[in-house]
Amino acid sequence: MRTENEIEQLLKYARLRTTPAQDDRILTDIFAVLDEFAAVRAASAPTRLKEILRMIFHSRWIKCAAVLVVVFAVVVSLILLGGKGGDISPGPGPGGRVLPGKSTARAARARTMDAYETVAKSPLIYKVHLIQKVAPPEESPFPALEAEVLRVFKGDDRAVGQPVVIIWNQEYDRGRPQRTCLSLDHLHIIDLTKVEVVCLVALAPADPPTDEKGRARLRNPFSLGIRGTRVSKRDIDAKRWTAAEDTVERLRLELLNALDDPDADVRNSAIRALRGWHGTPAEPSGLLWKDRETARKILAAGKDPDWRVRWVAAWMIPPEAGKEGEELLLRLLFDPVRLVRQPARFLLSKRGREDIVKPLDEVIDYQLDESLSPFLDFSKQFTVETQIRWLREHEQWEIRSDAACWLGEYGHKEATEPLIQAMNDEHFEVRRWAARSLGLIGGEGAIAALMAVKDSDDGRVRVMAAWALANLGDSRGFNKLVALLKDKDTRAAVEAAEMLGQLGEERAALPLLEATQDSRAVVRGFAAIALIPFSRGQYAEAIESATQKLENDESPYVRAAAVAAKERISQVRIPGNG
Amino acid sequence: MQLHENDISLLAAAARGDKQAFERIYRAYKDDLITIAAFILREREGAEDVLHDVFVSFARRAGELRLRGTLKGYLLTSCVNRARDLLRRQDRERLRSCALNDLPSLAAGPAEVAAIAQDSGRMRAALASLPAEQREVVTLHIHGQLKFREVAALLGISINTAQSRYRYALSALRAILAKEGAES
């Protein structure tokens, strides 16, 4: 009879082994599953930081070590702070600060100042905290802090070998703090070869959102996709670039998926983030545009219903986009939103299509039109009182004009009086937007104030005042707009055409048809586009005929406008004619 | 099973969908898992299915896996549970009638095992004749290289019970093999 040891030995020998064929079959199935889940992971995969955290949370040794470190830190802190009231507030140091976990605005502001003080006093600390709550603009330390960050990252050799952690949830528009985070947009200021660790962390809102808008914000790639992203890690340069490119690649998929989100804010953020990477040191090999799927998505974003998405997408269309890109740019050159036309004009010019865009030089003031804040919706965070104060007192005319625009856009009736006063502002842009806002909200004295400037020296103020009067139902405004179609100031003439189109009153069709025969090409082009809303009415045939005629115009710009108008007219007619 | 020291890094790589990491894990644990499944099920075909299901399920869940113990423990638990489920679903009478015929065909081992193929084949057949709970303990202890404490935790029994079952199993195997030797 065998001993127990022999029995155990025999049992070991009885161990089975899989055959290579079985291994192949099972591994093939496993890999198929991995491939299947790769796309899902790309969209919702945990970030590398999360993976590291998971490793930490699931390692007993690290847990034990962490507990010991915390206990040690508490003991040391208590010893150091003995007799100081017991508050744990260690001084500045490379490890950052242990901040109190209060969520009040006061605590948030204290944290802001605290972080700012830390950086201001210790310029060699590359750990920047930009905290979550927005401090009142006049008290904000952010511009100084931003300047410090820019100084540190712009080719400053002191950054070499230093860990860098950016916790960035603020955005700046003309020196004013904004609530959204702009990590990727700002990434191009960071030379990844010069730093050891770049960690971009976008803080989530302090309190879980309860409304739909808040939840949509959480779906925003700025809020989630980038949180905890580790862009580069301690290694040789080549590996750091690889890590950065990996991150670009992974984020690219997330952001491309976000371009299909039903929420326009999410799409807007995604395209802006993609633009942030595009052509920057963080995206050194031009990954974005080389990929066919990415290119297709960006071209599609150029036709997005939301103008902000179209605007950013337009800036991303390089010469490599070929014929498709040029077709899109031509379409965007006649976009209903003025701001969207600018990149189209600029890029078409770069492509050598000066023949088309040249006439626009006469009517586009690049700098001024760019000044129209594309981030108007961000201004919602400021109170009406703040906006009125800015309108009255702010030293920058851009801020005053934005405030004038915002007050009308969101219909604050109490702003009528300050807007009337703003009609006397020294800068015509402020007067222009104040006139527009008065046309939107009306109120006592609005018409009289508008009548006073409808013959203003500046053509664009005249147009806006006339439009405002017309919008308030005063026929003098409409008549003035019609008269302005023949104004010597070409800029006023084209804006009048545009305003008449926007008003949508059918009696504007005849003067606009007449304007299609104006001697100035750009007026003919604007008139062709302005006629689109009337293409279903009693002047449909006349408009079609005029458009056909313009397709053979001597000016390439007018021909392109006629083609764009024809395309949009066909889209307008589909619902009308079934 | 020498991989458990690197479970964390391997699992992190697997969670990222790293195919090489999966292959390493698979090759490290496959033979033990198929042996355990085969001895619980008393057939090789079902054991292959169990092995397949364990790893495919692991591939699906790797990204979300919250490992409380070791990766080896997770895989063995998954393997034993699946083998038990499969066993319950099978027709026990049919299994018993063909089990002893099936098991000798399991021999597909290396040369050193081939040299004692006869003894191994007899051992497998003998093991297959043991009650399921004794087979589980034996195969987890011998092939899973688990300590009795780990076997007990995995099967949800006490250490004493695990040791008792193991002793009974070895005694039974000795008796079966002695009887076969006498008959031959």
Coordinates of C-alpha atoms in Angstrom, one line a residue, chain A residues 211-423:
Chain A
D211 CA -30.5 70.3 -12.0
E212 CA -30.3 69.2 -15.6
K213 CA -27.8 71.9 -16.5
G214 CA -25.5 70.9 -13.7
R215 CA -25.6 67.3 -14.8
A216 CA -24.9 68.3 -18.3
R217 CA -21.9 70.2 -17.0
L218 CA -20.6 67.0 -15.4
R219 CA -20.8 65.3 -18.8
N220 CA -18.6 68.1 -20.1
P221 CA -15.2 66.7 -21.0
F222 CA -13.6 69.6 -19.3
S223 CA -15.1 68.5 -16.1
L224 CA -14.7 64.8 -16.3
G225 CA -12.6 63.6 -19.2
I226 CA -9.5 65.5 -18.1
R227 CA -9.8 65.0 -14.4
G228 CA -6.7 63.3 -13.1
T229 CA -5.1 63.0 -16.5
R230 CA -1.4 62.3 -16.3
V231 CA 0.2 63.7 -19.3
S232 CA 3.8 63.0 -18.8
K233 CA 5.8 61.0 -16.3
R234 CA 9.3 60.8 -15.0
D235 CA 11.3 59.2 -17.7
I236 CA 13.6 60.0 -20.6
D237 CA 12.3 62.5 -23.1
A238 CA 11.2 60.0 -25.7
K239 CA 9.1 58.1 -23.2
R240 CA 7.6 61.4 -22.0
W241 CA 6.6 62.2 -25.5
T242 CA 5.1 58.8 -25.9
A243 CA 3.1 59.3 -22.7
A244 CA 1.9 62.6 -23.9
E245 CA 0.9 61.3 -27.2
D246 CA -0.9 58.4 -25.6
T247 CA -2.9 60.8 -23.6
V248 CA -3.6 62.9 -26.6
E249 CA -4.8 59.8 -28.4
R250 CA -7.0 58.6 -25.6
L251 CA -8.5 62.0 -25.0
R252 CA -9.0 62.4 -28.7
L253 CA -11.4 59.5 -28.7
E254 CA -13.2 60.9 -25.6
L255 CA -13.5 64.3 -27.2
L256 CA -14.5 63.0 -30.6
N257 CA -17.3 61.1 -28.9
A258 CA -18.4 64.2 -27.1
L259 CA -18.8 65.9 -30.4
D260 CA -21.9 63.8 -30.9
D261 CA -23.4 64.7 -27.5
P262 CA -26.9 66.2 -27.7
D263 CA -25.9 69.0 -25.3
A264 CA -24.5 71.9 -27.3
D265 CA -22.3 73.0 -24.3
V266 CA -20.6 69.6 -24.2
R267 CA -20.0 69.7 -28.0
N268 CA -18.6 73.2 -27.6
S269 CA -16.3 72.2 -24.9
A270 CA -15.1 69.2 -26.8
I271 CA -14.3 71.1 -30.0
R272 CA -12.5 73.7 -28.0
A273 CA -10.5 71.1 -26.2
L274 CA -9.6 69.5 -29.5
R275 CA -8.5 72.9 -30.8
G276 CA -6.4 73.3 -27.7
W277 CA -4.4 70.3 -28.7
H278 CA -4.3 71.0 -32.4
G279 CA -0.9 72.1 -33.6
T280 CA 0.5 72.6 -30.1
P281 CA 3.6 71.2 -28.6
A282 CA 1.4 68.8 -26.8
E283 CA 0.2 67.4 -30.1
P284 CA 3.6 67.3 -31.9
S285 CA 2.8 64.9 -34.6
G286 CA -0.4 66.4 -35.8
L287 CA -2.3 63.3 -34.7
L288 CA -5.6 65.1 -34.8
W289 CA -5.8 65.9 -38.4
K290 CA -3.9 62.8 -39.7
D291 CA -6.6 60.5 -38.5
R292 CA -9.4 60.3 -41.1
E293 CA -12.1 59.8 -38.5
T294 CA -11.0 62.8 -36.6
A295 CA -10.9 64.9 -39.8
R296 CA -14.4 63.7 -40.6
K297 CA -15.7 64.7 -37.2
I298 CA -14.2 68.1 -37.3
L299 CA -15.6 68.8 -40.8
A300 CA -19.0 67.6 -39.4
A301 CA -18.6 70.0 -36.5
G302 CA -18.3 72.8 -39.0
K303 CA -21.9 72.2 -39.8
D304 CA -23.0 71.9 -36.2
P305 CA -26.3 73.7 -35.3
D306 CA -24.5 75.5 -32.5
W307 CA -22.5 78.5 -33.9
R308 CA -19.8 78.2 -31.2
V309 CA -19.0 74.7 -32.4
R310 CA -18.9 75.9 -36.0
W311 CA -16.7 78.8 -35.1
V312 CA -14.0 76.7 -33.3
A313 CA -14.2 73.9 -36.0
A314 CA -13.6 76.5 -38.7
W315 CA -10.3 77.5 -37.1
M316 CA -9.2 73.9 -37.2
I317 CA -9.5 73.3 -40.9
P318 CA -5.9 73.2 -42.3
P319 CA -4.8 73.2 -46.0
E320 CA -4.5 69.4 -45.6
A321 CA -8.3 69.2 -45.4
G322 CA -8.4 69.5 -49.2
K323 CA -11.5 70.1 -51.3
E324 CA -13.8 69.2 -48.5
G325 CA -12.2 71.7 -46.2
E326 CA -12.5 74.4 -48.8
E327 CA -16.1 73.7 -49.4
L328 CA -16.8 73.9 -45.7
L329 CA -14.9 77.2 -45.5
L330 CA -16.9 78.7 -48.4
R331 CA -20.1 77.6 -46.6
L332 CA -18.9 79.2 -43.4
L333 CA -17.9 82.4 -45.1
F334 CA -21.7 83.1 -45.4
D335 CA -22.6 81.8 -42.0
P336 CA -25.5 83.6 -40.3
V337 CA -23.2 84.3 -37.3
R338 CA -20.6 87.0 -38.1
L339 CA -18.0 85.6 -35.8
V340 CA -18.0 82.2 -37.7
R341 CA -17.2 84.0 -41.0
Q342 CA -14.0 85.3 -39.7
P343 CA -11.9 82.1 -39.6
A344 CA -13.4 81.2 -43.0
R345 CA -12.3 84.5 -44.4
F346 CA -8.8 84.2 -42.8
L347 CA -8.2 80.6 -43.9
L348 CA -9.5 81.0 -47.4
S349 CA -7.1 83.9 -47.7
K350 CA -4.3 81.7 -46.5
R351 CA -5.3 79.2 -49.2
G352 CA -4.8 81.8 -51.9
R353 CA -8.5 82.5 -52.4
E354 CA -8.0 86.2 -52.1
D355 CA -10.3 86.6 -55.2
I356 CA -13.2 85.5 -53.0
V357 CA -12.5 87.2 -49.7
K358 CA -10.9 90.4 -50.9
P359 CA -14.2 92.4 -51.1
L360 CA -14.8 91.6 -47.4
D361 CA -11.8 93.6 -46.4
E362 CA -13.8 96.8 -46.9
V363 CA -16.5 95.8 -44.4
I364 CA -14.7 93.7 -41.8
D365 CA -12.9 95.2 -39.0
Y366 CA -11.1 92.2 -37.8
Q367 CA -10.2 93.4 -34.4
L368 CA -13.5 94.9 -33.6
D369 CA -15.6 92.0 -34.8
E370 CA -13.4 89.6 -32.8
S371 CA -14.0 91.7 -29.8
L372 CA -17.6 90.5 -29.7
S373 CA -17.3 88.1 -26.9
P374 CA -17.9 84.6 -28.1
F375 CA -18.3 83.7 -24.4
L376 CA -21.3 85.8 -23.8
D377 CA -23.0 83.1 -22.0
F378 CA -20.2 82.9 -19.5
S379 CA -21.1 86.5 -18.4
K380 CA -24.3 85.1 -16.9
Q381 CA -22.5 84.4 -13.7
F382 CA -22.2 88.1 -13.0
T383 CA -25.1 90.0 -11.5
V384 CA -27.1 92.7 -13.3
E385 CA -25.7 95.2 -10.8
T386 CA -22.2 94.2 -11.6
Q387 CA -22.8 94.5 -15.4
I388 CA -24.5 97.9 -15.0
R389 CA -21.5 99.0 -12.9
W390 CA -19.1 97.8 -15.6
L391 CA -21.2 99.5 -18.3
R392 CA -21.0 102.8 -16.4
E393 CA -17.5 102.7 -14.9
H394 CA -15.2 100.1 -16.4
E395 CA -12.1 101.6 -17.9
Q396 CA -11.9 99.0 -20.7
W397 CA -14.3 99.7 -23.5
E398 CA -14.4 96.0 -24.3
I399 CA -15.9 95.3 -20.9
R400 CA -18.4 98.1 -21.2
S401 CA -19.5 96.9 -24.7
D402 CA -19.8 93.3 -23.4
A403 CA -21.9 94.5 -20.5
A404 CA -24.1 96.6 -22.8
C405 CA -24.6 93.5 -25.0
W406 CA -25.3 91.2 -22.1
L407 CA -27.8 93.4 -20.5
G408 CA -29.9 93.4 -23.6
E409 CA -29.4 89.8 -24.5
Y410 CA -30.9 88.7 -21.2
G411 CA -33.6 91.3 -21.2
H412 CA -33.0 93.2 -18.0
K413 CA -35.5 96.0 -18.1
E414 CA -33.8 97.8 -15.2
A415 CA -30.9 98.4 -17.5
T416 CA -32.8 100.8 -19.8
E417 CA -31.6 104.0 -18.1
P418 CA -27.9 103.1 -18.0
L419 CA -28.1 101.9 -21.6
I420 CA -29.5 105.3 -22.6
Q421 CA -26.6 106.9 -20.8
A422 CA -24.2 104.6 -22.6
M423 CA -25.5 106.0 -25.9

